[in-house]
Amino acid sequence: MKIFATRLCFLAVLALIGTPCCRAWDYEGHRLINQLALDSLPKNFPAFVRTPVARERIGFLGGDPDRWHKTPDLALRHCNGPDHYFDIDYLDLYKIEVSQLSHFRYEFAAQLAAGRAAHPKHFPPIDPLKDSDRTKSLIGFLPWTITEYQGKLKSAFSYLKEYEAAGTPEEVANARENIIYIMGVMGHFIGDASQPLHTTKHHHGWVGDNPKGYSTNYPIHAWIDGGYIQQFGVSADKLRSKLRPASTLAMAGVPVAQTNLFPAVMFYLDEQFKQVEPLYVLEKAGKLSGRRELSQEGHDFITGQMLKASQMLGDLWLTAWQQAPPDMFLRSALMKRKAAAEQRLEQPAR
Ligand SMILES: [Zn+2]
């Protein structure tokens, strides 16, 4: 991938150590992305996710991880905040290439620490009083978060199949509720990744060298998140008509192992990162402006990003369902339970 040439400058570092929590698309945007993803699924996908109640819940849950931002609890702020973004261009400061990223969250955290230790001049000291949730030395975990949720969804489909074969109606109902919950929450993060400002150090205006004179306005982020959509609207029907059917995840040129989707998720994120500069170009040309008439080009850009998220999400859901392996441990436990129940029935009552 192409990483923006980075020259260390005070502004860039300031932005790094001051990374605020971001919401990406406002609730309405996340809700739309989740529900469009449902529309991309094939007819043979489990029908319980498409009842009106489930559709509403999956839409509602698209906003949940942003609701978690509101808590003052430091442990949640620490683990939830960086899950919503990944500032790819900051990797330059750590001298880490995208191809060198560990596919595992904690190993990546160690890579960051090693990068800091090896290049101390790139990182001014962090004031602990301004870093109570200990997130200022992080650059985000978004692709790991998505990959981990995909694993949880696959697991839920695995145990649902076992409960459907040999469980109680209550167990089946609970497993289905879990799937709806995971689908809804993970949709949030795939949506976040399609907001290009969630993939870059330029998340609240351009930082550092700025020869092309891009906007340095902090509110640009909130404007793209929700202000733009609120002002100009999104036609769900129009977007729906552009949806392609979901397909099992297979990114061109990216090896996709059933037990490790990180490369495919990172590929998706990198594609959105490539839209950072086009976004700033459109903004500079006034094509994302709320003070002018709607620019079709700007509108197509914003809604196109949302559509990409819906497609990726539908592909991930479909992949999880299709690739969910049998849960042999649960199968064995359910067989033992059934045998024990049958034995009790055969014994005469005393
Ligand atoms: Zn978010």
Short mmCIF file of C-alpha atoms in Angstrom, two decimals, residues 40-201:
data_model
loop_
_atom_site.label_atom_id
_atom_site.label_comp_id
_atom_site.label_asym_id
_atom_site.label_seq_id
_atom_site.Cartn_x
_atom_site.Cartn_y
_atom_site.Cartn_z
CA SER A 40 -27.46 -8.16 0.30
CA LEU A 41 -27.77 -11.62 1.86
CA PRO A 42 -28.95 -14.57 -0.23
CA LYS A 43 -32.40 -16.04 0.30
CA ASN A 44 -31.04 -19.21 1.88
CA PHE A 45 -29.32 -17.27 4.69
CA PRO A 46 -31.03 -18.03 8.02
CA ALA A 47 -34.37 -16.25 7.91
CA PHE A 48 -34.49 -15.36 11.62
CA VAL A 49 -32.14 -12.40 11.00
CA ARG A 50 -34.59 -10.82 8.59
CA THR A 51 -37.79 -10.70 10.64
CA PRO A 52 -38.95 -7.12 11.19
CA VAL A 53 -37.92 -7.36 14.86
CA ALA A 54 -34.43 -8.68 14.02
CA ARG A 55 -33.98 -6.10 11.27
CA GLU A 56 -34.82 -3.33 13.71
CA ARG A 57 -32.49 -4.75 16.35
CA ILE A 58 -29.57 -5.15 13.93
CA GLY A 59 -30.09 -1.56 12.84
CA PHE A 60 -30.24 -0.36 16.46
CA LEU A 61 -27.12 -2.27 17.46
CA GLY A 62 -25.17 -0.52 14.70
CA GLY A 63 -25.01 2.42 17.09
CA ASP A 64 -24.04 0.53 20.24
CA PRO A 65 -20.24 0.82 20.24
CA ASP A 66 -20.62 4.60 19.98
CA ARG A 67 -22.96 4.53 22.98
CA TRP A 68 -20.13 2.87 24.92
CA HIS A 69 -18.01 5.99 24.37
CA LYS A 70 -20.20 7.86 26.80
CA THR A 71 -19.14 5.86 29.84
CA PRO A 72 -16.69 7.43 32.28
CA ASP A 73 -15.36 3.95 33.14
CA LEU A 74 -11.69 3.99 32.23
CA ALA A 75 -11.33 0.28 31.43
CA LEU A 76 -14.08 0.48 28.82
CA ARG A 77 -12.73 3.73 27.41
CA HIS A 78 -9.32 2.09 27.15
CA CYS A 79 -10.51 -0.96 25.21
CA ASN A 80 -13.39 0.53 23.23
CA GLY A 81 -11.98 3.87 22.07
CA PRO A 82 -9.11 2.56 19.88
CA ASP A 83 -11.33 -0.18 18.43
CA HIS A 84 -13.02 2.42 16.20
CA TYR A 85 -10.08 3.59 14.10
CA PHE A 86 -6.66 2.71 12.73
CA ASP A 87 -4.45 5.62 11.70
CA ILE A 88 -2.48 3.77 9.06
CA ASP A 89 -0.15 6.62 8.13
CA TYR A 90 1.20 6.82 11.68
CA LEU A 91 2.90 3.49 11.08
CA ASP A 92 5.64 5.56 9.43
CA LEU A 93 6.65 6.92 12.83
CA TYR A 94 7.13 3.39 14.13
CA LYS A 95 8.91 2.24 10.96
CA ILE A 96 6.34 -0.52 10.50
CA GLU A 97 5.08 -1.52 7.06
CA VAL A 98 1.50 -2.73 6.63
CA SER A 99 2.89 -6.06 5.45
CA GLN A 100 4.73 -6.40 8.78
CA LEU A 101 1.65 -5.94 10.96
CA SER A 102 1.01 -8.83 13.29
CA HIS A 103 -2.40 -10.36 12.65
CA PHE A 104 -2.84 -10.56 16.43
CA ARG A 105 -3.93 -7.61 18.56
CA TYR A 106 -1.54 -8.02 21.47
CA GLU A 107 1.44 -8.73 19.26
CA PHE A 108 0.63 -5.53 17.38
CA ALA A 109 0.54 -3.62 20.69
CA ALA A 110 4.02 -5.01 21.36
CA GLN A 111 5.14 -3.91 17.87
CA LEU A 112 4.01 -0.39 18.72
CA ALA A 113 5.91 -0.42 22.00
CA ALA A 114 9.03 -1.69 20.24
CA GLY A 115 8.68 1.02 17.57
CA ARG A 116 8.46 3.69 20.25
CA ALA A 117 11.48 2.35 22.06
CA ALA A 118 13.50 2.19 18.83
CA HIS A 119 12.58 5.71 17.68
CA PRO A 120 12.15 7.77 20.86
CA LYS A 121 12.68 11.09 19.05
CA HIS A 122 9.45 10.53 17.12
CA PHE A 123 7.38 10.51 20.27
CA PRO A 124 7.31 13.27 22.86
CA PRO A 125 6.48 12.23 26.41
CA ILE A 126 2.80 11.74 27.17
CA ASP A 127 1.41 13.61 30.17
CA PRO A 128 -0.20 10.88 32.32
CA LEU A 129 -2.68 13.43 33.69
CA LYS A 130 -4.07 13.84 30.17
CA ASP A 131 -4.09 10.14 29.44
CA SER A 132 -6.23 8.65 32.17
CA ASP A 133 -7.57 5.90 29.88
CA ARG A 134 -4.06 5.14 28.50
CA THR A 135 -5.00 5.43 24.83
CA LYS A 136 -2.68 8.22 23.73
CA SER A 137 0.15 5.89 22.78
CA LEU A 138 -2.17 3.85 20.53
CA ILE A 139 -3.04 4.37 16.87
CA GLY A 140 -6.14 2.20 16.80
CA PHE A 141 -7.14 -1.44 16.53
CA LEU A 142 -9.96 -1.33 13.99
CA PRO A 143 -8.89 -4.20 11.67
CA TRP A 144 -8.21 -6.47 14.64
CA THR A 145 -11.60 -5.61 16.12
CA ILE A 146 -13.39 -6.53 12.89
CA THR A 147 -11.46 -9.78 12.56
CA GLU A 148 -12.23 -10.75 16.16
CA TYR A 149 -15.96 -10.06 15.77
CA GLN A 150 -15.95 -12.20 12.64
CA GLY A 151 -14.58 -15.06 14.75
CA LYS A 152 -17.30 -14.56 17.35
CA LEU A 153 -19.98 -14.65 14.67
CA LYS A 154 -18.58 -17.81 13.17
CA SER A 155 -18.53 -19.39 16.62
CA ALA A 156 -22.16 -18.43 17.19
CA PHE A 157 -23.22 -20.04 13.90
CA SER A 158 -21.28 -23.16 14.91
CA TYR A 159 -23.09 -23.57 18.22
CA LEU A 160 -26.45 -22.59 16.74
CA LYS A 161 -26.20 -25.52 14.32
CA GLU A 162 -25.57 -27.90 17.22
CA TYR A 163 -28.45 -26.53 19.30
CA GLU A 164 -30.76 -26.70 16.29
CA ALA A 165 -29.88 -30.39 15.97
CA ALA A 166 -30.06 -31.41 19.61
CA GLY A 167 -30.81 -28.43 21.87
CA THR A 168 -33.89 -27.09 23.57
CA PRO A 169 -36.09 -24.42 21.97
CA GLU A 170 -34.75 -21.99 24.57
CA GLU A 171 -31.14 -22.75 23.64
CA VAL A 172 -31.91 -22.28 19.95
CA ALA A 173 -33.63 -18.96 20.69
CA ASN A 174 -30.67 -17.76 22.77
CA ALA A 175 -28.15 -18.74 20.12
CA ARG A 176 -30.15 -16.88 17.50
CA GLU A 177 -30.34 -13.80 19.71
CA ASN A 178 -26.56 -13.91 20.10
CA ILE A 179 -26.09 -14.01 16.35
CA ILE A 180 -28.35 -11.01 15.89
CA TYR A 181 -26.42 -9.16 18.59
CA ILE A 182 -22.99 -9.92 17.12
CA MET A 183 -24.10 -9.08 13.58
CA GLY A 184 -25.44 -5.72 14.71
CA VAL A 185 -22.44 -4.70 16.81
CA MET A 186 -19.78 -5.85 14.33
CA GLY A 187 -21.58 -3.88 11.62
CA HIS A 188 -20.62 -0.73 13.48
CA PHE A 189 -16.92 -1.35 13.01
CA ILE A 190 -17.13 -2.25 9.34
CA GLY A 191 -19.04 1.02 8.97
CA ASP A 192 -16.35 2.93 10.85
CA ALA A 193 -13.71 1.62 8.48
CA SER A 194 -15.57 3.02 5.46
CA GLN A 195 -15.33 6.55 6.86
CA PRO A 196 -11.86 7.37 5.44
CA LEU A 197 -11.08 9.74 8.33
CA HIS A 198 -11.03 6.67 10.60
CA THR A 199 -7.99 5.31 8.79
CA THR A 200 -5.65 8.28 8.97
CA LYS A 201 -3.77 10.78 11.10
#
